[in-house]
Amino acid sequence: MTAGRARTYWLVGASSGIGAALVDRLVAGGHRVVISARRQAVLDERAARDPERILALAADVTDLDSLARAWDGMLDRWGMPDSVILNAGDYEPMGLADFDPTLFERLMRVNFLGAVNGIQVVKDGFIRRGAGEIVLTASVAGYRGLPYSSPYGASKAAMINLAESLRPEFAREGVAIRVINPGFVRTALTDKNDFPMPGRIEPEDAARRIAAGLAGRGFEILAPRGFGYVMKVLRLLPYRMYFAITRRMLREPGQ
């Protein structure tokens, strides 16, 4: 991470995958991190390794009151953070043969409405202070619809749209809202995929790239950039060309 003043982060979704790797990276960069996830025991285990720099407060993004209690606990002990990273996420691939509205509801509750709950909890404090940063972990899967990822992709597209919509008003109040758009990162979630994942990187590599992006001020942080740029190009294609590409991604029925 580039040199600069030490900051205080609240990282929600910190117990595994990209979140856990990012905690390590931020702490190594000299920052303090309030870590939140649903399992307090897992958080306590991580905090015990760096008790001066990590504060563990359990929270469930699908429960607004749970997030509010964690926020109040942080304010009581460490004060208001400089940056809030809403990283909690869920993923499950789904093909048309397994179409399931309950899966859409589950992923939207965690990925999208979880971010909405997080914004609700922190926005008034940041606006009163006239400073702060809210960072949403979305995905390049939110750029355009991809086969077998409609519940996940829809939730991530909603997050990107949310950040884009709110950014001008937040900026007027002195508050930044930004998005992290990872590509394929090796985690327990992407291990569910049974297809080739181009450009897949390790969580530590993603965390390094994200931490470098957090040190800047850009709206979007890509991790990695290469695959992100490929997805940006696909986003520009007319539908006829785009659907010709995505049809090639389909598996034979029964596979």
PDB file of C-alpha atoms in Angstrom:
ATOM      1  CA  MET A   1       0.000   0.000   0.000  1.00  0.00           C
ATOM      2  CA  THR A   2       1.287   3.447  -0.803  1.00  0.00           C
ATOM      3  CA  ALA A   3       2.619   5.568   2.025  1.00  0.00           C
ATOM      4  CA  GLY A   4       0.184   7.878   3.784  1.00  0.00           C
ATOM      5  CA  ARG A   5      -1.433   8.561   7.107  1.00  0.00           C
ATOM      6  CA  ALA A   6      -2.806   5.683   9.115  1.00  0.00           C
ATOM      7  CA  ARG A   7      -6.538   5.262   8.676  1.00  0.00           C
ATOM      8  CA  THR A   8      -9.300   3.442  10.510  1.00  0.00           C
ATOM      9  CA  TYR A   9     -11.386   1.055   8.407  1.00  0.00           C
ATOM     10  CA  TRP A  10     -14.589  -0.807   9.198  1.00  0.00           C
ATOM     11  CA  LEU A  11     -14.490  -3.916   7.053  1.00  0.00           C
ATOM     12  CA  VAL A  12     -17.773  -5.818   6.997  1.00  0.00           C
ATOM     13  CA  GLY A  13     -17.338  -9.321   5.574  1.00  0.00           C
ATOM     14  CA  ALA A  14     -13.869  -9.814   7.023  1.00  0.00           C
ATOM     15  CA  SER A  15     -13.777 -13.459   8.065  1.00  0.00           C
ATOM     16  CA  SER A  16     -12.706 -15.217   4.857  1.00  0.00           C
ATOM     17  CA  GLY A  17     -11.657 -14.839   1.238  1.00  0.00           C
ATOM     18  CA  ILE A  18     -10.892 -11.352  -0.036  1.00  0.00           C
ATOM     19  CA  GLY A  19     -12.034  -9.760   3.217  1.00  0.00           C
ATOM     20  CA  ALA A  20      -9.652 -11.742   5.422  1.00  0.00           C
ATOM     21  CA  ALA A  21      -6.741 -11.116   3.050  1.00  0.00           C
ATOM     22  CA  LEU A  22      -7.544  -7.406   2.955  1.00  0.00           C
ATOM     23  CA  VAL A  23      -7.508  -7.217   6.755  1.00  0.00           C
ATOM     24  CA  ASP A  24      -3.973  -8.614   6.717  1.00  0.00           C
ATOM     25  CA  ARG A  25      -2.917  -6.130   4.049  1.00  0.00           C
ATOM     26  CA  LEU A  26      -4.383  -3.095   5.778  1.00  0.00           C
ATOM     27  CA  VAL A  27      -2.891  -4.010   9.133  1.00  0.00           C
ATOM     28  CA  ALA A  28       0.495  -4.562   7.515  1.00  0.00           C
ATOM     29  CA  GLY A  29       0.151  -1.062   6.033  1.00  0.00           C
ATOM     30  CA  GLY A  30      -0.154   0.439   9.514  1.00  0.00           C
ATOM     31  CA  HIS A  31      -3.920   0.936   9.580  1.00  0.00           C
ATOM     32  CA  ARG A  32      -6.492   0.021  12.212  1.00  0.00           C
ATOM     33  CA  VAL A  33      -9.333  -2.247  11.137  1.00  0.00           C
ATOM     34  CA  VAL A  34     -12.668  -2.946  12.779  1.00  0.00           C
ATOM     35  CA  ILE A  35     -13.621  -6.373  11.477  1.00  0.00           C
ATOM     36  CA  SER A  36     -17.198  -7.629  11.251  1.00  0.00           C
ATOM     37  CA  ALA A  37     -18.859 -10.832  10.112  1.00  0.00           C
ATOM     38  CA  ARG A  38     -21.473 -13.098  11.612  1.00  0.00           C
ATOM     39  CA  ARG A  39     -19.154 -15.349  13.646  1.00  0.00           C
ATOM     40  CA  GLN A  40     -17.647 -13.563  16.646  1.00  0.00           C
ATOM     41  CA  ALA A  41     -15.322 -16.466  17.498  1.00  0.00           C
ATOM     42  CA  VAL A  42     -13.625 -16.304  14.099  1.00  0.00           C
ATOM     43  CA  LEU A  43     -13.228 -12.545  14.419  1.00  0.00           C
ATOM     44  CA  ASP A  44     -11.803 -12.841  17.934  1.00  0.00           C
ATOM     45  CA  GLU A  45      -9.218 -15.342  16.744  1.00  0.00           C
ATOM     46  CA  ARG A  46      -7.981 -12.918  14.093  1.00  0.00           C
ATOM     47  CA  ALA A  47      -8.072  -9.911  16.415  1.00  0.00           C
ATOM     48  CA  ALA A  48      -5.950 -11.737  18.997  1.00  0.00           C
ATOM     49  CA  ARG A  49      -3.010 -11.675  16.578  1.00  0.00           C
ATOM     50  CA  ASP A  50      -3.063  -7.856  16.316  1.00  0.00           C
ATOM     51  CA  PRO A  51      -5.008  -6.570  19.321  1.00  0.00           C
ATOM     52  CA  GLU A  52      -3.742  -3.003  18.981  1.00  0.00           C
ATOM     53  CA  ARG A  53      -4.864  -2.698  15.369  1.00  0.00           C
ATOM     54  CA  ILE A  54      -7.963  -4.906  15.132  1.00  0.00           C
ATOM     55  CA  LEU A  55     -11.308  -4.590  16.879  1.00  0.00           C
ATOM     56  CA  ALA A  56     -13.723  -7.496  16.383  1.00  0.00           C
ATOM     57  CA  LEU A  57     -17.457  -6.736  16.331  1.00  0.00           C
ATOM     58  CA  ALA A  58     -19.901  -9.324  14.992  1.00  0.00           C
ATOM     59  CA  ALA A  59     -22.611  -8.120  12.605  1.00  0.00           C
ATOM     60  CA  ASP A  60     -25.042  -9.583  10.088  1.00  0.00           C
ATOM     61  CA  VAL A  61     -25.626  -7.398   7.015  1.00  0.00           C
ATOM     62  CA  THR A  62     -29.152  -8.772   6.602  1.00  0.00           C
ATOM     63  CA  ASP A  63     -30.039  -7.427  10.074  1.00  0.00           C
ATOM     64  CA  LEU A  64     -30.078  -3.623  10.247  1.00  0.00           C
ATOM     65  CA  ASP A  65     -30.132  -3.623  14.055  1.00  0.00           C
ATOM     66  CA  SER A  66     -27.097  -5.919  14.143  1.00  0.00           C
ATOM     67  CA  LEU A  67     -25.124  -3.521  11.949  1.00  0.00           C
ATOM     68  CA  ALA A  68     -26.253  -0.551  14.041  1.00  0.00           C
ATOM     69  CA  ARG A  69     -25.046  -2.239  17.234  1.00  0.00           C
ATOM     70  CA  ALA A  70     -21.641  -2.883  15.690  1.00  0.00           C
ATOM     71  CA  TRP A  71     -21.461   0.751  14.512  1.00  0.00           C
ATOM     72  CA  ASP A  72     -22.329   2.027  17.989  1.00  0.00           C
ATOM     73  CA  GLY A  73     -19.769  -0.318  19.560  1.00  0.00           C
ATOM     74  CA  MET A  74     -17.104   1.012  17.220  1.00  0.00           C
ATOM     75  CA  LEU A  75     -18.003   4.629  17.974  1.00  0.00           C
ATOM     76  CA  ASP A  76     -17.785   3.936  21.699  1.00  0.00           C
ATOM     77  CA  ARG A  77     -14.360   2.282  21.513  1.00  0.00           C
ATOM     78  CA  TRP A  78     -12.513   3.711  18.508  1.00  0.00           C
ATOM     79  CA  GLY A  79     -14.640   6.567  17.263  1.00  0.00           C
ATOM     80  CA  MET A  80     -15.800   7.083  13.687  1.00  0.00           C
ATOM     81  CA  PRO A  81     -13.813   5.301  10.960  1.00  0.00           C
ATOM     82  CA  ASP A  82     -12.348   6.991   7.908  1.00  0.00           C
ATOM     83  CA  SER A  83     -13.646   4.308   5.560  1.00  0.00           C
ATOM     84  CA  VAL A  84     -16.347   1.635   5.601  1.00  0.00           C
ATOM     85  CA  ILE A  85     -15.897  -1.339   3.274  1.00  0.00           C
ATOM     86  CA  LEU A  86     -19.098  -3.329   2.752  1.00  0.00           C
ATOM     87  CA  ASN A  87     -17.619  -6.591   1.534  1.00  0.00           C
ATOM     88  CA  ALA A  88     -20.073  -9.243   2.736  1.00  0.00           C
ATOM     89  CA  GLY A  89     -21.195 -11.435  -0.142  1.00  0.00           C
ATOM     90  CA  ASP A  90     -22.707 -14.722  -1.199  1.00  0.00           C
ATOM     91  CA  TYR A  91     -22.635 -16.682  -4.449  1.00  0.00           C
ATOM     92  CA  GLU A  92     -24.265 -19.738  -5.985  1.00  0.00           C
ATOM     93  CA  PRO A  93     -24.242 -20.628  -9.686  1.00  0.00           C
ATOM     94  CA  MET A  94     -27.647 -21.320 -11.210  1.00  0.00           C
ATOM     95  CA  GLY A  95     -28.712 -22.542 -14.621  1.00  0.00           C
ATOM     96  CA  LEU A  96     -32.168 -22.290 -16.134  1.00  0.00           C
ATOM     97  CA  ALA A  97     -32.960 -25.900 -15.220  1.00  0.00           C
ATOM     98  CA  ASP A  98     -32.454 -24.998 -11.541  1.00  0.00           C
ATOM     99  CA  PHE A  99     -34.199 -21.621 -11.640  1.00  0.00           C
ATOM    100  CA  ASP A 100     -35.056 -20.776  -8.043  1.00  0.00           C
ATOM    101  CA  PRO A 101     -36.594 -17.494  -6.815  1.00  0.00           C
ATOM    102  CA  THR A 102     -35.426 -18.227  -3.273  1.00  0.00           C
ATOM    103  CA  LEU A 103     -31.804 -18.121  -4.464  1.00  0.00           C
ATOM    104  CA  PHE A 104     -32.386 -14.699  -6.017  1.00  0.00           C
ATOM    105  CA  GLU A 105     -33.894 -13.517  -2.739  1.00  0.00           C
ATOM    106  CA  ARG A 106     -30.980 -14.880  -0.677  1.00  0.00           C
ATOM    107  CA  LEU A 107     -28.268 -13.296  -2.790  1.00  0.00           C
ATOM    108  CA  MET A 108     -30.095  -9.987  -3.066  1.00  0.00           C
ATOM    109  CA  ARG A 109     -30.559  -9.877   0.712  1.00  0.00           C
ATOM    110  CA  VAL A 110     -26.854 -10.405   1.376  1.00  0.00           C
ATOM    111  CA  ASN A 111     -25.146  -8.751  -1.573  1.00  0.00           C
ATOM    112  CA  PHE A 112     -27.419  -5.816  -2.369  1.00  0.00           C
ATOM    113  CA  LEU A 113     -29.701  -5.152   0.584  1.00  0.00           C
ATOM    114  CA  GLY A 114     -26.767  -5.839   2.913  1.00  0.00           C
ATOM    115  CA  ALA A 115     -24.977  -2.903   1.266  1.00  0.00           C
ATOM    116  CA  VAL A 116     -28.126  -0.788   1.544  1.00  0.00           C
ATOM    117  CA  ASN A 117     -28.300  -1.581   5.278  1.00  0.00           C
ATOM    118  CA  GLY A 118     -24.653  -0.658   5.704  1.00  0.00           C
ATOM    119  CA  ILE A 119     -25.139   2.684   3.976  1.00  0.00           C
ATOM    120  CA  GLN A 120     -28.152   3.407   6.144  1.00  0.00           C
ATOM    121  CA  VAL A 121     -26.142   2.836   9.317  1.00  0.00           C
ATOM    122  CA  VAL A 122     -23.143   5.018   8.438  1.00  0.00           C
ATOM    123  CA  LYS A 123     -24.466   7.783   6.182  1.00  0.00           C
ATOM    124  CA  ASP A 124     -25.738  10.254   8.781  1.00  0.00           C
ATOM    125  CA  GLY A 125     -22.510  10.223  10.782  1.00  0.00           C
ATOM    126  CA  PHE A 126     -20.380  10.754   7.699  1.00  0.00           C
ATOM    127  CA  ILE A 127     -22.644  13.515   6.386  1.00  0.00           C
ATOM    128  CA  ARG A 128     -22.595  15.353   9.728  1.00  0.00           C
ATOM    129  CA  ARG A 129     -18.795  15.168   9.711  1.00  0.00           C
ATOM    130  CA  GLY A 130     -18.625  16.177   6.062  1.00  0.00           C
ATOM    131  CA  ALA A 131     -16.082  13.449   5.339  1.00  0.00           C
ATOM    132  CA  GLY A 132     -15.827   9.692   5.000  1.00  0.00           C
ATOM    133  CA  GLU A 133     -15.753   6.907   2.471  1.00  0.00           C
ATOM    134  CA  ILE A 134     -18.163   4.066   1.722  1.00  0.00           C
ATOM    135  CA  VAL A 135     -16.792   1.254  -0.444  1.00  0.00           C
ATOM    136  CA  LEU A 136     -19.013  -1.473  -1.901  1.00  0.00           C
ATOM    137  CA  THR A 137     -17.567  -4.778  -3.091  1.00  0.00           C
ATOM    138  CA  ALA A 138     -19.461  -5.515  -6.288  1.00  0.00           C
ATOM    139  CA  SER A 139     -18.031  -7.544  -9.207  1.00  0.00           C
ATOM    140  CA  VAL A 140     -17.231  -7.352 -12.898  1.00  0.00           C
ATOM    141  CA  ALA A 141     -20.067  -9.898 -13.162  1.00  0.00           C
ATOM    142  CA  GLY A 142     -22.330  -6.891 -12.654  1.00  0.00           C
ATOM    143  CA  TYR A 143     -21.287  -5.324 -15.965  1.00  0.00           C
ATOM    144  CA  ARG A 144     -23.400  -7.613 -18.163  1.00  0.00           C
ATOM    145  CA  GLY A 145     -25.435 -10.773 -17.765  1.00  0.00           C
ATOM    146  CA  LEU A 146     -23.463 -14.019 -17.933  1.00  0.00           C
ATOM    147  CA  PRO A 147     -24.820 -17.579 -18.246  1.00  0.00           C
ATOM    148  CA  TYR A 148     -25.311 -19.484 -14.986  1.00  0.00           C
ATOM    149  CA  SER A 149     -24.825 -16.404 -12.790  1.00  0.00           C
ATOM    150  CA  SER A 150     -28.111 -14.531 -13.020  1.00  0.00           C
ATOM    151  CA  PRO A 151     -28.831 -14.286  -9.245  1.00  0.00           C
ATOM    152  CA  TYR A 152     -25.279 -13.206  -8.426  1.00  0.00           C
ATOM    153  CA  GLY A 153     -24.819 -10.947 -11.429  1.00  0.00           C
ATOM    154  CA  ALA A 154     -28.130  -9.189 -10.846  1.00  0.00           C
ATOM    155  CA  SER A 155     -27.202  -8.425  -7.231  1.00  0.00           C
ATOM    156  CA  LYS A 156     -23.803  -7.051  -8.244  1.00  0.00           C
ATOM    157  CA  ALA A 157     -25.257  -4.981 -11.095  1.00  0.00           C
ATOM    158  CA  ALA A 158     -27.634  -3.484  -8.550  1.00  0.00           C
ATOM    159  CA  MET A 159     -24.710  -2.581  -6.276  1.00  0.00           C
ATOM    160  CA  ILE A 160     -22.830  -0.807  -9.066  1.00  0.00           C
ATOM    161  CA  ASN A 161     -25.975   1.101 -10.028  1.00  0.00           C
ATOM    162  CA  LEU A 162     -26.565   1.993  -6.381  1.00  0.00           C
ATOM    163  CA  ALA A 163     -23.086   3.471  -6.007  1.00  0.00           C
ATOM    164  CA  GLU A 164     -23.333   5.370  -9.289  1.00  0.00           C
ATOM    165  CA  SER A 165     -26.729   6.794  -8.315  1.00  0.00           C
ATOM    166  CA  LEU A 166     -25.668   7.930  -4.837  1.00  0.00           C
ATOM    167  CA  ARG A 167     -22.202   9.239  -5.673  1.00  0.00           C
ATOM    168  CA  PRO A 168     -23.169  12.812  -6.753  1.00  0.00           C
ATOM    169  CA  GLU A 169     -25.253  13.497  -3.637  1.00  0.00           C
ATOM    170  CA  PHE A 170     -22.707  11.960  -1.285  1.00  0.00           C
ATOM    171  CA  ALA A 171     -19.922  13.948  -2.970  1.00  0.00           C
ATOM    172  CA  ARG A 172     -21.865  17.169  -2.380  1.00  0.00           C
ATOM    173  CA  GLU A 173     -21.812  16.289   1.343  1.00  0.00           C
ATOM    174  CA  GLY A 174     -18.066  15.579   1.331  1.00  0.00           C
ATOM    175  CA  VAL A 175     -18.499  11.790   1.419  1.00  0.00           C
ATOM    176  CA  ALA A 176     -17.039   9.422  -1.191  1.00  0.00           C
ATOM    177  CA  ILE A 177     -18.805   6.283  -2.374  1.00  0.00           C
ATOM    178  CA  ARG A 178     -16.741   3.824  -4.407  1.00  0.00           C
ATOM    179  CA  VAL A 179     -16.898   0.274  -5.766  1.00  0.00           C
ATOM    180  CA  ILE A 180     -14.482  -2.637  -5.799  1.00  0.00           C
ATOM    181  CA  ASN A 181     -15.050  -4.853  -8.840  1.00  0.00           C
ATOM    182  CA  PRO A 182     -13.085  -8.087  -8.493  1.00  0.00           C
ATOM    183  CA  GLY A 183     -12.721 -10.591 -11.288  1.00  0.00           C
ATOM    184  CA  PHE A 184     -12.215 -14.268 -10.499  1.00  0.00           C
ATOM    185  CA  VAL A 185     -10.521 -14.703  -7.112  1.00  0.00           C
ATOM    186  CA  ARG A 186      -9.761 -18.105  -5.605  1.00  0.00           C
ATOM    187  CA  THR A 187     -12.165 -18.415  -2.668  1.00  0.00           C
ATOM    188  CA  ALA A 188     -14.637 -20.956  -1.297  1.00  0.00           C
ATOM    189  CA  LEU A 189     -17.297 -19.220  -3.397  1.00  0.00           C
ATOM    190  CA  THR A 190     -15.525 -19.426  -6.758  1.00  0.00           C
ATOM    191  CA  ASP A 191     -14.579 -23.027  -5.944  1.00  0.00           C
ATOM    192  CA  LYS A 192     -18.256 -23.781  -6.637  1.00  0.00           C
ATOM    193  CA  ASN A 193     -17.710 -23.070 -10.342  1.00  0.00           C
ATOM    194  CA  ASP A 194     -17.173 -25.971 -12.723  1.00  0.00           C
ATOM    195  CA  PHE A 195     -15.922 -23.897 -15.669  1.00  0.00           C
ATOM    196  CA  PRO A 196     -12.575 -22.291 -16.537  1.00  0.00           C
ATOM    197  CA  MET A 197     -12.083 -18.954 -14.772  1.00  0.00           C
ATOM    198  CA  PRO A 198      -9.756 -16.749 -16.849  1.00  0.00           C
ATOM    199  CA  GLY A 199      -7.297 -14.646 -14.913  1.00  0.00           C
ATOM    200  CA  ARG A 200      -8.218 -16.082 -11.510  1.00  0.00           C
ATOM    201  CA  ILE A 201      -5.957 -14.679  -8.806  1.00  0.00           C
ATOM    202  CA  GLU A 202      -5.289 -15.497  -5.172  1.00  0.00           C
ATOM    203  CA  PRO A 203      -7.013 -13.518  -2.384  1.00  0.00           C
ATOM    204  CA  GLU A 204      -3.674 -12.045  -1.301  1.00  0.00           C
ATOM    205  CA  ASP A 205      -3.096 -10.663  -4.789  1.00  0.00           C
ATOM    206  CA  ALA A 206      -6.608  -9.222  -4.883  1.00  0.00           C
ATOM    207  CA  ALA A 207      -6.054  -7.643  -1.459  1.00  0.00           C
ATOM    208  CA  ARG A 208      -2.811  -6.041  -2.614  1.00  0.00           C
ATOM    209  CA  ARG A 209      -4.537  -4.499  -5.612  1.00  0.00           C
ATOM    210  CA  ILE A 210      -7.524  -3.358  -3.575  1.00  0.00           C
ATOM    211  CA  ALA A 211      -5.355  -1.797  -0.866  1.00  0.00           C
ATOM    212  CA  ALA A 212      -3.449   0.142  -3.522  1.00  0.00           C
ATOM    213  CA  GLY A 213      -6.763   1.324  -4.964  1.00  0.00           C
ATOM    214  CA  LEU A 214      -8.037   2.386  -1.554  1.00  0.00           C
ATOM    215  CA  ALA A 215      -5.004   4.651  -1.218  1.00  0.00           C
ATOM    216  CA  GLY A 216      -6.250   6.543  -4.289  1.00  0.00           C
ATOM    217  CA  ARG A 217      -9.502   8.321  -4.973  1.00  0.00           C
ATOM    218  CA  GLY A 218     -10.916   6.664  -8.078  1.00  0.00           C
ATOM    219  CA  PHE A 219     -14.541   5.562  -8.118  1.00  0.00           C
ATOM    220  CA  GLU A 220     -13.745   1.996  -9.238  1.00  0.00           C
ATOM    221  CA  ILE A 221     -11.078  -0.431  -8.048  1.00  0.00           C
ATOM    222  CA  LEU A 222     -10.467  -3.399 -10.367  1.00  0.00           C
ATOM    223  CA  ALA A 223      -8.815  -6.566  -9.085  1.00  0.00           C
ATOM    224  CA  PRO A 224      -7.298  -7.631 -11.422  1.00  0.00           C
ATOM    225  CA  ARG A 225      -7.348  -4.906 -14.045  1.00  0.00           C
ATOM    226  CA  GLY A 226      -6.669  -7.134 -17.048  1.00  0.00           C
ATOM    227  CA  PHE A 227      -9.796  -9.260 -16.789  1.00  0.00           C
ATOM    228  CA  GLY A 228     -11.751  -6.197 -15.699  1.00  0.00           C
ATOM    229  CA  TYR A 229     -10.832  -4.433 -18.921  1.00  0.00           C
ATOM    230  CA  VAL A 230     -11.901  -7.493 -20.940  1.00  0.00           C
ATOM    231  CA  MET A 231     -15.289  -7.304 -19.256  1.00  0.00           C
ATOM    232  CA  LYS A 232     -15.487  -3.574 -19.949  1.00  0.00           C
ATOM    233  CA  VAL A 233     -14.965  -4.284 -23.655  1.00  0.00           C
ATOM    234  CA  LEU A 234     -17.737  -6.901 -23.583  1.00  0.00           C
ATOM    235  CA  ARG A 235     -20.002  -4.317 -21.974  1.00  0.00           C
ATOM    236  CA  LEU A 236     -19.589  -2.113 -25.043  1.00  0.00           C
ATOM    237  CA  LEU A 237     -20.538  -4.756 -27.598  1.00  0.00           C
ATOM    238  CA  PRO A 238     -23.953  -4.606 -29.302  1.00  0.00           C
ATOM    239  CA  TYR A 239     -26.347  -7.323 -28.157  1.00  0.00           C
ATOM    240  CA  ARG A 240     -26.052  -9.369 -31.340  1.00  0.00           C
ATOM    241  CA  MET A 241     -22.286  -9.756 -30.885  1.00  0.00           C
ATOM    242  CA  TYR A 242     -22.501 -10.178 -27.125  1.00  0.00           C
ATOM    243  CA  PHE A 243     -25.073 -12.966 -27.245  1.00  0.00           C
ATOM    244  CA  ALA A 244     -23.026 -14.740 -29.916  1.00  0.00           C
ATOM    245  CA  ILE A 245     -20.210 -14.885 -27.360  1.00  0.00           C
ATOM    246  CA  THR A 246     -22.303 -15.919 -24.374  1.00  0.00           C
ATOM    247  CA  ARG A 247     -24.019 -18.720 -26.351  1.00  0.00           C
ATOM    248  CA  ARG A 248     -20.597 -20.354 -26.592  1.00  0.00           C
ATOM    249  CA  MET A 249     -20.444 -20.456 -22.804  1.00  0.00           C
ATOM    250  CA  LEU A 250     -23.424 -22.789 -22.552  1.00  0.00           C
ATOM    251  CA  ARG A 251     -22.972 -26.380 -21.493  1.00  0.00           C
ATOM    252  CA  GLU A 252     -24.840 -29.225 -23.129  1.00  0.00           C
ATOM    253  CA  PRO A 253     -28.110 -30.045 -21.311  1.00  0.00           C
ATOM    254  CA  GLY A 254     -27.465 -32.490 -18.502  1.00  0.00           C
ATOM    255  CA  GLN A 255     -23.823 -31.543 -18.037  1.00  0.00           C
TER     256      GLN A 255
END
